mmCIF file of C-alpha atoms in Angstrom:
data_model
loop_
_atom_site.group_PDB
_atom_site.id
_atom_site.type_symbol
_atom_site.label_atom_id
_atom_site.label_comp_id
_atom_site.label_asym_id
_atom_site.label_seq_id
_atom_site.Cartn_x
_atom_site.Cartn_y
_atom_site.Cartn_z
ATOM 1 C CA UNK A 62 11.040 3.495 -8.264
ATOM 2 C CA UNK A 63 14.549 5.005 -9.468
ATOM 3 C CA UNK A 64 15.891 6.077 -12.744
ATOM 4 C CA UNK A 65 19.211 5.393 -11.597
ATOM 5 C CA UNK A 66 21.561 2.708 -13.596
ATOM 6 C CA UNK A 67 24.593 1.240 -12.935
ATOM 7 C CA UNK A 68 27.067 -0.463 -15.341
ATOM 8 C CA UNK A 69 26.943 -3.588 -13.409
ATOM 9 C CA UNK A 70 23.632 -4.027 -12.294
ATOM 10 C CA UNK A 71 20.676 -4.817 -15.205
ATOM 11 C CA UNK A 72 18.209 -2.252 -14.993
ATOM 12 C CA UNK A 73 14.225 -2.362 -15.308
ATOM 13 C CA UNK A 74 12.810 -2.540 -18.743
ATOM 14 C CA UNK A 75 11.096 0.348 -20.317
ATOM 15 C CA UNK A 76 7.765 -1.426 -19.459
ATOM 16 C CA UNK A 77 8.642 -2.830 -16.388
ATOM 17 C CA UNK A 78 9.662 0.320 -14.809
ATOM 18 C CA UNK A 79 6.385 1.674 -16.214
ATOM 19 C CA UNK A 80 4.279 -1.191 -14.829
ATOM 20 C CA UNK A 81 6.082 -1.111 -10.964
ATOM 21 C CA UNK A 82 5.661 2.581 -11.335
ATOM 22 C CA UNK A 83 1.579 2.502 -12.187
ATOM 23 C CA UNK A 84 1.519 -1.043 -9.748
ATOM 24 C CA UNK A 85 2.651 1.749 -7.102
ATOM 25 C CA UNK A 86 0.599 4.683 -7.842
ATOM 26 C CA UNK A 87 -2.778 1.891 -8.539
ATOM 27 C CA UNK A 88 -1.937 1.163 -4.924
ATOM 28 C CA UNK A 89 -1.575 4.437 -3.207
ATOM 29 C CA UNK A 90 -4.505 6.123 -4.946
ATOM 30 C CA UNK A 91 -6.544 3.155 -4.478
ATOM 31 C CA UNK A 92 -5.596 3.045 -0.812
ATOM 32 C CA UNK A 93 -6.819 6.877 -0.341
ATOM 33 C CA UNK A 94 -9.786 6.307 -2.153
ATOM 34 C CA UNK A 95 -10.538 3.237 0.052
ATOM 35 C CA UNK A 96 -10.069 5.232 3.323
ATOM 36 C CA UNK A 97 -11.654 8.531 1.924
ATOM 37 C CA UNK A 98 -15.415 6.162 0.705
ATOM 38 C CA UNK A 99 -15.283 4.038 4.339
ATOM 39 C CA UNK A 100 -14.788 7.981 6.120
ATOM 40 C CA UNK A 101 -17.372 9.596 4.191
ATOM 41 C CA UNK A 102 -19.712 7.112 4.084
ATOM 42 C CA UNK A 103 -19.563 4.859 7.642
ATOM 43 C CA UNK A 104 -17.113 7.304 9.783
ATOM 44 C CA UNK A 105 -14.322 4.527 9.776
ATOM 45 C CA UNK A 106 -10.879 4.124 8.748
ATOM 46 C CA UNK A 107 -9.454 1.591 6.382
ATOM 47 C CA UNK A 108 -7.901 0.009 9.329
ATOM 48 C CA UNK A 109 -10.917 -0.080 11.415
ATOM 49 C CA UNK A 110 -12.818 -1.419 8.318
ATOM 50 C CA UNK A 111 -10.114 -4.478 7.952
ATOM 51 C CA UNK A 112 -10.446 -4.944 11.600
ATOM 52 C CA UNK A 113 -13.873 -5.477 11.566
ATOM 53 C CA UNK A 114 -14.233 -7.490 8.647
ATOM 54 C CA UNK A 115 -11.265 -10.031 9.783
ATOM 55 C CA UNK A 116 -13.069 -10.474 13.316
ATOM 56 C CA UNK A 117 -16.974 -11.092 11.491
ATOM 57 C CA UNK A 118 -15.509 -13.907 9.577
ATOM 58 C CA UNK A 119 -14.123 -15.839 12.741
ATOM 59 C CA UNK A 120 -15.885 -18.016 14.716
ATOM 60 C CA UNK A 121 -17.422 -16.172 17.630
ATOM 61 C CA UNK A 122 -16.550 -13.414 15.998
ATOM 62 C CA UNK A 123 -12.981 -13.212 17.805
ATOM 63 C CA UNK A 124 -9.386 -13.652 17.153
ATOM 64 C CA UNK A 125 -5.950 -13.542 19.150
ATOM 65 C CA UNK A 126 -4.378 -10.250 18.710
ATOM 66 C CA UNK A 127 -1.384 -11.585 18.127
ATOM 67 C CA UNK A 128 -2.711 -13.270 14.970
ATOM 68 C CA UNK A 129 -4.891 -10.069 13.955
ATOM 69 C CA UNK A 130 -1.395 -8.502 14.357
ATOM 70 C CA UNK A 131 0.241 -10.735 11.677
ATOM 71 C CA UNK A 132 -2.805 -10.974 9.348
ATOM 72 C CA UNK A 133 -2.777 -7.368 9.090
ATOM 73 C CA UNK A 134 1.183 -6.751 8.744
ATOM 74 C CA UNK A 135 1.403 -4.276 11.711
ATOM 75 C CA UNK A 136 3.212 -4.344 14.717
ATOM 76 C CA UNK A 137 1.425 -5.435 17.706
ATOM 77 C CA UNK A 138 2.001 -2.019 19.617
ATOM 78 C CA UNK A 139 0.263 -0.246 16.724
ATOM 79 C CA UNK A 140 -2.382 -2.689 16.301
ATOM 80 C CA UNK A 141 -2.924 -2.737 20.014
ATOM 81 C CA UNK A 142 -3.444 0.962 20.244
ATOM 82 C CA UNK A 143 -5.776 0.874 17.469
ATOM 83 C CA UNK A 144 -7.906 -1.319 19.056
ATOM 84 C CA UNK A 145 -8.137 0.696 22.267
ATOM 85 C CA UNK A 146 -9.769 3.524 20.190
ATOM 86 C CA UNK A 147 -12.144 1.120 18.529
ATOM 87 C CA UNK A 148 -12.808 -0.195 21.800
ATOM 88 C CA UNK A 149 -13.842 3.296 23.039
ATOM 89 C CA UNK A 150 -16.232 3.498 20.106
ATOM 90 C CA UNK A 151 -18.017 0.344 21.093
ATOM 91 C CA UNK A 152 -16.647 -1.232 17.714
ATOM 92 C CA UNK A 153 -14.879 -4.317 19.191
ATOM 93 C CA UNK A 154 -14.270 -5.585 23.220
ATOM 94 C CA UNK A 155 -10.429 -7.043 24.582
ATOM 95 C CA UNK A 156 -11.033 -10.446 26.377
ATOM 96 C CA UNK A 157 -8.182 -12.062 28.234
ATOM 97 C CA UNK A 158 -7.738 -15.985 27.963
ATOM 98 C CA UNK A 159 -6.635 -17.114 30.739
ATOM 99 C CA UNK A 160 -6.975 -20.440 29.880
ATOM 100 C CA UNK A 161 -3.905 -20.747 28.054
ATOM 101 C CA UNK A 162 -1.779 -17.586 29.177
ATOM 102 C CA UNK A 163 -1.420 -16.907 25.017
ATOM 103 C CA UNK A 164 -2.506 -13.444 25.045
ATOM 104 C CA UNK A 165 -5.841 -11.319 24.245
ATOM 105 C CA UNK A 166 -8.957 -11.867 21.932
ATOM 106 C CA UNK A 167 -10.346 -9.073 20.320
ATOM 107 C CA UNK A 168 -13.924 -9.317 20.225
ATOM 108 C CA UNK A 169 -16.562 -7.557 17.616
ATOM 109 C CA UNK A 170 -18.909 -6.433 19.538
ATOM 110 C CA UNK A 171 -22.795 -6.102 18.139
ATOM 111 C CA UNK A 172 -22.239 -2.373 17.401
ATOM 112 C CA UNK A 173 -19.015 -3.221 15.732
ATOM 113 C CA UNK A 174 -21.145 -6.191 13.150
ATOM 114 C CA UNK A 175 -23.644 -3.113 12.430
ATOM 115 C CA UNK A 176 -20.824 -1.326 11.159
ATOM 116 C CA UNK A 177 -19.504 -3.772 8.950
ATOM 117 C CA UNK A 178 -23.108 -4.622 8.060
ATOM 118 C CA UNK A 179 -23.472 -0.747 6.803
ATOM 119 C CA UNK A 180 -20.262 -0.503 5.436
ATOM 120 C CA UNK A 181 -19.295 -3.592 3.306
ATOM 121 C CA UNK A 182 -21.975 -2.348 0.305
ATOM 122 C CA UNK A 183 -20.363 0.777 -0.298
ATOM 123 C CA UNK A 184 -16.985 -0.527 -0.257
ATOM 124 C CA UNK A 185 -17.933 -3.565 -2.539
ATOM 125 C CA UNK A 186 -19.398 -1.007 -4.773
ATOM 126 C CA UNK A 187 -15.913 0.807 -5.075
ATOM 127 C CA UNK A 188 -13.468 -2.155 -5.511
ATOM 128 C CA UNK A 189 -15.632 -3.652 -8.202
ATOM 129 C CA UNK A 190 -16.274 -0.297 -9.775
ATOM 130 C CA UNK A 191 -12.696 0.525 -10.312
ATOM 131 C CA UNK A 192 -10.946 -3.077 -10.407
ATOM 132 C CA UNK A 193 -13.472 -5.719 -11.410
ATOM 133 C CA UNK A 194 -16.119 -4.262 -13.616
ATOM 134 C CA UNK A 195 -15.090 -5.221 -17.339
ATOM 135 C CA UNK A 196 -12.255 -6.778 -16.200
ATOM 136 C CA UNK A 197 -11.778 -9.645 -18.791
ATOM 137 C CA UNK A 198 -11.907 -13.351 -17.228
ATOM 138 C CA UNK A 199 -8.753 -13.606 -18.969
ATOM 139 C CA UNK A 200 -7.109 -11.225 -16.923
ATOM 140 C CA UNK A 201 -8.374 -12.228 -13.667
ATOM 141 C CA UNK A 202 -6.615 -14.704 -13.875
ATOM 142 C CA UNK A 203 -3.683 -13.297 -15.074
ATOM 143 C CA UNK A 204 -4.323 -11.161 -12.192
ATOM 144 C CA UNK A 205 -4.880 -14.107 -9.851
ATOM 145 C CA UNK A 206 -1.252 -15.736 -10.816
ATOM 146 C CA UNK A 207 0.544 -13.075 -10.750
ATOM 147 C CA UNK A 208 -0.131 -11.859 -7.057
ATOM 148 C CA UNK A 209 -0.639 -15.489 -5.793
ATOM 149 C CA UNK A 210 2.820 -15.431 -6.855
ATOM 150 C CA UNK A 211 4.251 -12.377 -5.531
ATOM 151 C CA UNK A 212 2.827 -12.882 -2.136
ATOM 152 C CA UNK A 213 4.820 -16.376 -2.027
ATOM 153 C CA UNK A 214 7.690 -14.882 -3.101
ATOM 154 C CA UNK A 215 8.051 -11.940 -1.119
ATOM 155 C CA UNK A 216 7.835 -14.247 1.426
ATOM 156 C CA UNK A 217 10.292 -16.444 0.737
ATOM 157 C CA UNK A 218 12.564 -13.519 -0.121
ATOM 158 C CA UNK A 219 15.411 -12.428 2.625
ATOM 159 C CA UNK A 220 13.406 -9.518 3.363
ATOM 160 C CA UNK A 221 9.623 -11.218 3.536
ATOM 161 C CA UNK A 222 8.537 -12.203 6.660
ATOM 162 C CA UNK A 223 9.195 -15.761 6.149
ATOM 163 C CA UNK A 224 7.227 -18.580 7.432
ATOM 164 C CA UNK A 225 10.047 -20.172 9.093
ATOM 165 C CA UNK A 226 9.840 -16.879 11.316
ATOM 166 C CA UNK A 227 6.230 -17.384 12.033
ATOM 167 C CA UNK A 228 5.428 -19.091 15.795
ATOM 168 C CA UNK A 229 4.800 -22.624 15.414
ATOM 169 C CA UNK A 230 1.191 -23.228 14.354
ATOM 170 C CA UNK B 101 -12.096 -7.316 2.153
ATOM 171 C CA UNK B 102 -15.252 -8.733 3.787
ATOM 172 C CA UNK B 103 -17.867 -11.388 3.033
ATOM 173 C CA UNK B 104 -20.705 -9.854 4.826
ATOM 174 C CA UNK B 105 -22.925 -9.837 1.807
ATOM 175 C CA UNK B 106 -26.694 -8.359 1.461
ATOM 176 C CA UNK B 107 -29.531 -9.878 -0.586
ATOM 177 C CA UNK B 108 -29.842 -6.501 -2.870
ATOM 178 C CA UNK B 109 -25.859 -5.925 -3.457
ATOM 179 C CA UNK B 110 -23.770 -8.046 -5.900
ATOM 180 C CA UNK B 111 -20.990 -9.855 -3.794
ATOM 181 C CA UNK B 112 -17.610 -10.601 -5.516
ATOM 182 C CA UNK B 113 -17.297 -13.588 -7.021
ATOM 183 C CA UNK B 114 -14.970 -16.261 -4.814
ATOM 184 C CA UNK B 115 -12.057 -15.472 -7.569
ATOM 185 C CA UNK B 116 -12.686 -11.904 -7.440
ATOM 186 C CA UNK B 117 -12.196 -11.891 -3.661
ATOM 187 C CA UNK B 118 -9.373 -14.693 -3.954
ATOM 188 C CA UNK B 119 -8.025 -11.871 -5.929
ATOM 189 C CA UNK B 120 -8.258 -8.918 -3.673
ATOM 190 C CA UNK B 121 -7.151 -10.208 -1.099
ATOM 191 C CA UNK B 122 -3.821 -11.468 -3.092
ATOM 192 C CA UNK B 123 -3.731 -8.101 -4.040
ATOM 193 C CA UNK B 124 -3.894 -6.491 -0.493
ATOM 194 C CA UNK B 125 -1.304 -9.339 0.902
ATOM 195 C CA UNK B 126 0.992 -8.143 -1.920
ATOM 196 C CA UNK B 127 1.248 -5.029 -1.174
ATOM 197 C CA UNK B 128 1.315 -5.098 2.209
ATOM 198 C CA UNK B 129 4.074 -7.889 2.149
ATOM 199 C CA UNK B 130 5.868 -6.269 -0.154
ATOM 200 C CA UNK B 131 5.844 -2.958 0.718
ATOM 201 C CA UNK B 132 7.322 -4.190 4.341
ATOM 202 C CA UNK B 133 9.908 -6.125 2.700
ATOM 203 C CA UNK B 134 11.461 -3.181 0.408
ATOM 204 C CA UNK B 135 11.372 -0.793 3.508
ATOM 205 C CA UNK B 136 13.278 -3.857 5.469
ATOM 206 C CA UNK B 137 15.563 -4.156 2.445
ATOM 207 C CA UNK B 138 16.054 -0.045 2.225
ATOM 208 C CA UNK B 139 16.559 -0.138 6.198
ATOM 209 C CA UNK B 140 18.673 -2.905 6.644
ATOM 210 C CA UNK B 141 21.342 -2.369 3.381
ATOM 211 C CA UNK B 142 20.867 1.629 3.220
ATOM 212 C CA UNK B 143 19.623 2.956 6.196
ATOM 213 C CA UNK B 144 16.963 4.743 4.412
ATOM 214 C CA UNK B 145 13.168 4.262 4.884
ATOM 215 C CA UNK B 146 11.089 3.709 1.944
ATOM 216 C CA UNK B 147 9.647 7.105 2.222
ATOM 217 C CA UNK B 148 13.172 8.489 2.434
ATOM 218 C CA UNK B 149 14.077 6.791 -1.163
ATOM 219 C CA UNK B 150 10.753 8.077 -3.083
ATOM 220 C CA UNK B 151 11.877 11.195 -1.862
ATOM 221 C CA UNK B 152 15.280 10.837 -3.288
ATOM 222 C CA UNK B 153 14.403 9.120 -6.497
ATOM 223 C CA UNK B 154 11.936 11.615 -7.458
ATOM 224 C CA UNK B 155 14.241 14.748 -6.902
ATOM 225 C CA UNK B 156 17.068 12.787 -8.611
ATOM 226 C CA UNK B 157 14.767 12.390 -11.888
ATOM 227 C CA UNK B 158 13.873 16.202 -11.594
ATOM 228 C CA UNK B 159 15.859 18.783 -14.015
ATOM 229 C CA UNK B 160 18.092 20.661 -11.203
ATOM 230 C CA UNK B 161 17.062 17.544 -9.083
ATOM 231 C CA UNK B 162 14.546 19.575 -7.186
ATOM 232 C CA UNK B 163 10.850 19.803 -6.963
ATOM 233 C CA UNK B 164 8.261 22.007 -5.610
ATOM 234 C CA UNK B 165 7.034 20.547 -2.232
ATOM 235 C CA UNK B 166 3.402 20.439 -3.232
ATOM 236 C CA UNK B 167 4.008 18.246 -6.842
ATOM 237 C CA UNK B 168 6.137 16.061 -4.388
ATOM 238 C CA UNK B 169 3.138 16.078 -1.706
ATOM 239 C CA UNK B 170 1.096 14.970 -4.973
ATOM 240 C CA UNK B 171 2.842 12.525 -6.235
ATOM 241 C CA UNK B 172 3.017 10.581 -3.032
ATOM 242 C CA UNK B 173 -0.085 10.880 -2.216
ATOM 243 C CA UNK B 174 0.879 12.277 1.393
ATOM 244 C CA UNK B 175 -0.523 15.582 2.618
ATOM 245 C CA UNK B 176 1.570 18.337 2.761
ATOM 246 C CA UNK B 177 1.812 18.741 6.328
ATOM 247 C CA UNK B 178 3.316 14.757 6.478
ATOM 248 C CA UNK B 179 6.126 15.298 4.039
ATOM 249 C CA UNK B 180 7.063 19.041 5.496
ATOM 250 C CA UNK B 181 7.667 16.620 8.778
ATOM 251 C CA UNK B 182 9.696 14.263 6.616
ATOM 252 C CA UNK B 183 11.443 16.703 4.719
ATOM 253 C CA UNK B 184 12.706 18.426 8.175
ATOM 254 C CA UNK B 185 14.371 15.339 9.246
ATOM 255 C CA UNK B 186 15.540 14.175 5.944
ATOM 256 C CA UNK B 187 17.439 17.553 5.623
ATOM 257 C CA UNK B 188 19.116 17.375 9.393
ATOM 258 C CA UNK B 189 20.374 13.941 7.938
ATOM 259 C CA UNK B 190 21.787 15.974 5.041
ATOM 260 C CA UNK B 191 19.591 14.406 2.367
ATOM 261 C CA UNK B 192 17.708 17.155 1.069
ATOM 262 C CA UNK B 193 17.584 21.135 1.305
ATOM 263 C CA UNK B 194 14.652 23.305 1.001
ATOM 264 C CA UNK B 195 14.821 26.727 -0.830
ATOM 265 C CA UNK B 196 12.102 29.189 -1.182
ATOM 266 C CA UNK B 197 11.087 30.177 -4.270
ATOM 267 C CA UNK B 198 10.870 34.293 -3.915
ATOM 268 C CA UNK B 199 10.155 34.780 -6.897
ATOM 269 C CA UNK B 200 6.684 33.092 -7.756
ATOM 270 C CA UNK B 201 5.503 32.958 -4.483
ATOM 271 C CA UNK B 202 4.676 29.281 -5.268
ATOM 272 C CA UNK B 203 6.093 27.722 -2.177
ATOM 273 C CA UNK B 204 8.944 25.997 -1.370
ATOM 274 C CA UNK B 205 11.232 23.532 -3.537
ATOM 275 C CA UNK B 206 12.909 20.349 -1.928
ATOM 276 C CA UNK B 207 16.410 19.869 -3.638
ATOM 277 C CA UNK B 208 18.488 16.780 -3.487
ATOM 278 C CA UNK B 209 21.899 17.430 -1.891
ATOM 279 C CA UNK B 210 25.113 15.458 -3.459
ATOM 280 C CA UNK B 211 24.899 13.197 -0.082
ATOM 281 C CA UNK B 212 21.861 12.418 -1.025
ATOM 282 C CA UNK B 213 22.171 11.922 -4.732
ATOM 283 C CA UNK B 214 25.081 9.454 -2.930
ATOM 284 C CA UNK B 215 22.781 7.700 -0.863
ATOM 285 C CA UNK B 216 20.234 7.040 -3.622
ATOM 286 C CA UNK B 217 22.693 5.696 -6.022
ATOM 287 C CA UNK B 218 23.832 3.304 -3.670
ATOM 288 C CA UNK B 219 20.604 2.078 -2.567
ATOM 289 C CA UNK B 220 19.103 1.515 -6.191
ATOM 290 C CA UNK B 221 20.800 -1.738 -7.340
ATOM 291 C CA UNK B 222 19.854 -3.810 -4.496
ATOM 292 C CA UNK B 223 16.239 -2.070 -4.275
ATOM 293 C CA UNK B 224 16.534 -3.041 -8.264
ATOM 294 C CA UNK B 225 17.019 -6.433 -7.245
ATOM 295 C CA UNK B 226 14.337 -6.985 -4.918
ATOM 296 C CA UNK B 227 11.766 -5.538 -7.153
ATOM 297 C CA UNK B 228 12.937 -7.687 -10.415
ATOM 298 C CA UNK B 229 13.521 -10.725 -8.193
ATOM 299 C CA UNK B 230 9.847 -10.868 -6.716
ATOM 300 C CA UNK B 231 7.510 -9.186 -9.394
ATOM 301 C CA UNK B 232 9.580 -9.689 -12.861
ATOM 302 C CA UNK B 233 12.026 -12.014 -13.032
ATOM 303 C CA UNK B 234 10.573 -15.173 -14.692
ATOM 304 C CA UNK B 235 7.081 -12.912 -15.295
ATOM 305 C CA UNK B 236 5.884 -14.001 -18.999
ATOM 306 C CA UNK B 237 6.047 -11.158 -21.424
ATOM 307 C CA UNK B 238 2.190 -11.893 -22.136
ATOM 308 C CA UNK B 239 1.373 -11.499 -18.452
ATOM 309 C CA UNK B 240 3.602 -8.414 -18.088
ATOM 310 C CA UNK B 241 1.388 -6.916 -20.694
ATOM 311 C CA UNK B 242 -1.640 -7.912 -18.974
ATOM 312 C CA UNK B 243 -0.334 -6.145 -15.832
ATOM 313 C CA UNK B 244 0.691 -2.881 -17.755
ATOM 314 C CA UNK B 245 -3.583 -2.796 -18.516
ATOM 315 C CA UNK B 246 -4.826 -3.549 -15.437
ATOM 316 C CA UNK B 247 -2.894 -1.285 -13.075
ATOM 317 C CA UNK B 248 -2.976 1.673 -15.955
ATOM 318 C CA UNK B 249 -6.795 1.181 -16.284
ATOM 319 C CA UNK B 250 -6.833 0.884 -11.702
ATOM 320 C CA UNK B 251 -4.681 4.230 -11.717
ATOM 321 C CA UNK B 252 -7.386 6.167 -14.504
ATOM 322 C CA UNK B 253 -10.573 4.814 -12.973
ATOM 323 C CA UNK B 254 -9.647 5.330 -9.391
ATOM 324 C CA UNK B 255 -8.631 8.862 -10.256
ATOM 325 C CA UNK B 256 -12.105 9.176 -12.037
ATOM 326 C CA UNK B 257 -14.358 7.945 -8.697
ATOM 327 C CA UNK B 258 -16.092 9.958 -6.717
ATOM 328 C CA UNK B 259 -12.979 9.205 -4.099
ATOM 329 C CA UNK B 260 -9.911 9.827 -6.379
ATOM 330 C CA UNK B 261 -8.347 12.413 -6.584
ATOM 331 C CA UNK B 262 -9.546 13.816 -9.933
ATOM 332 C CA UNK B 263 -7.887 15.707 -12.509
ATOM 333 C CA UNK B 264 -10.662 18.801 -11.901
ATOM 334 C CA UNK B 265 -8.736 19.075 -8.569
ATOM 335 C CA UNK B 266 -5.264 19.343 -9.587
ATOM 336 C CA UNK B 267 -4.711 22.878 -9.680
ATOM 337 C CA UNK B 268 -3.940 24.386 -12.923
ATOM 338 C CA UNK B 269 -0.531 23.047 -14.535
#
């Protein structure tokens, strides 16, 4: 983003302020259209659809909150609210665990598998459609690299969430 | 996301999904590490500086409120909100536009032409120092493609937002 240059401080290329420009707009569109195919086609959200999909690949189907929290970059607040509308849909159950005194599970619940069931086709079906499909092997793994890379180094940046900020694990 | 997979739909292959999900951590990451970086050095959001940066690249650095809706990909109701308490901050103005009856423009005040110049270089920084710095020309390339050819074919699906429903320009 930004056009705006300052003697002192080197500014995007040409093509890199093109690229970070259509990296931005790839993401926002493809975000919408992501949300708009899992509403029209399943009556979920995005969120409720990454939700669901994070919980059927854990074992008993179930994961702390906290760590749902983290996976999916939201505040626990937000996330927990979330959940108590998906809860009143039948789409996942809150267990305490009382075992430990380390917080909540969430819980898919059977209704909540049928839904991801139903809805992971369709949403395949549009990621591969506009991101895979003739996408050379070459750049795949261009692709791979780079965002392997930017993930670490967002991270390690001052502003990324760090794992040194993480809870023990 | 997801690796529910059914006997009559192709899955992803385990790089493709390697992939995605690089590509989902990315941006999520890094989109909560430029609005920390905005926040913590500016006190600006991230929406706040699209806002500004687009308005500052306008002729008369001001922009009907429905391109700007566009652009962001935020309905129009959302970025009204914004726009309300971006201008009690002194940021922006709106003006009507009597005579076209188009709507409303957004205009960038000098305060906020202020505010965006002084959050650029270190927004600059971030950007360069966690997507581009040490990025191979050949891969930069690569990345130009792929998120040129994500932004056309998502705007093509049956979920984008389509050139047949921009309105006439």
């Amino acid at each position: 983003m930004g056009l705006v240059s300052t003697p002192d401080q080197p500014w995007l290329s040409e093509t890199q302020q093109r690229v970070w420009r259509q990296w931005l707009a790839a993401n926002a569109e493809l975000s919408t259209a992501v949300g708009r195919q899992l509403s029209q086609d399943n009556g979920i959200s995005s969120p409720d659809f990454q939700v669901l999909v994070r919980l059927s690949e854990e074992p008993g189907r179930r994961l702390r909150i906290v760590e749902l929290a983290r996976g999916m970059q939201w505040e626990r607040s937000r996330l927990s609210h979330h959940l108590t509308r998906m809860e009143k849909r039948g789409l996942v159950l809150r267990r305490d665990c009382p075992q430990d005194g380390r917080g909540q599970f969430a819980e898919l619940t059977d209704q909540g598998g049928h839904t991801v069931e139903q809805a992971a086709p369709g949403h395949v079906e549009l990621v591969r459609s506009v991101l895979f499909d003739h996408l050379p092997e070459a750049d795949l793994e261009v692709l791979d690299r780079i965002t392997a890379t930017l993930v670490e180094r967002v991270r390690r940046s001052d502003f990324g969430e760090g794992d040194a900020k993480e809870p023990g694990a």
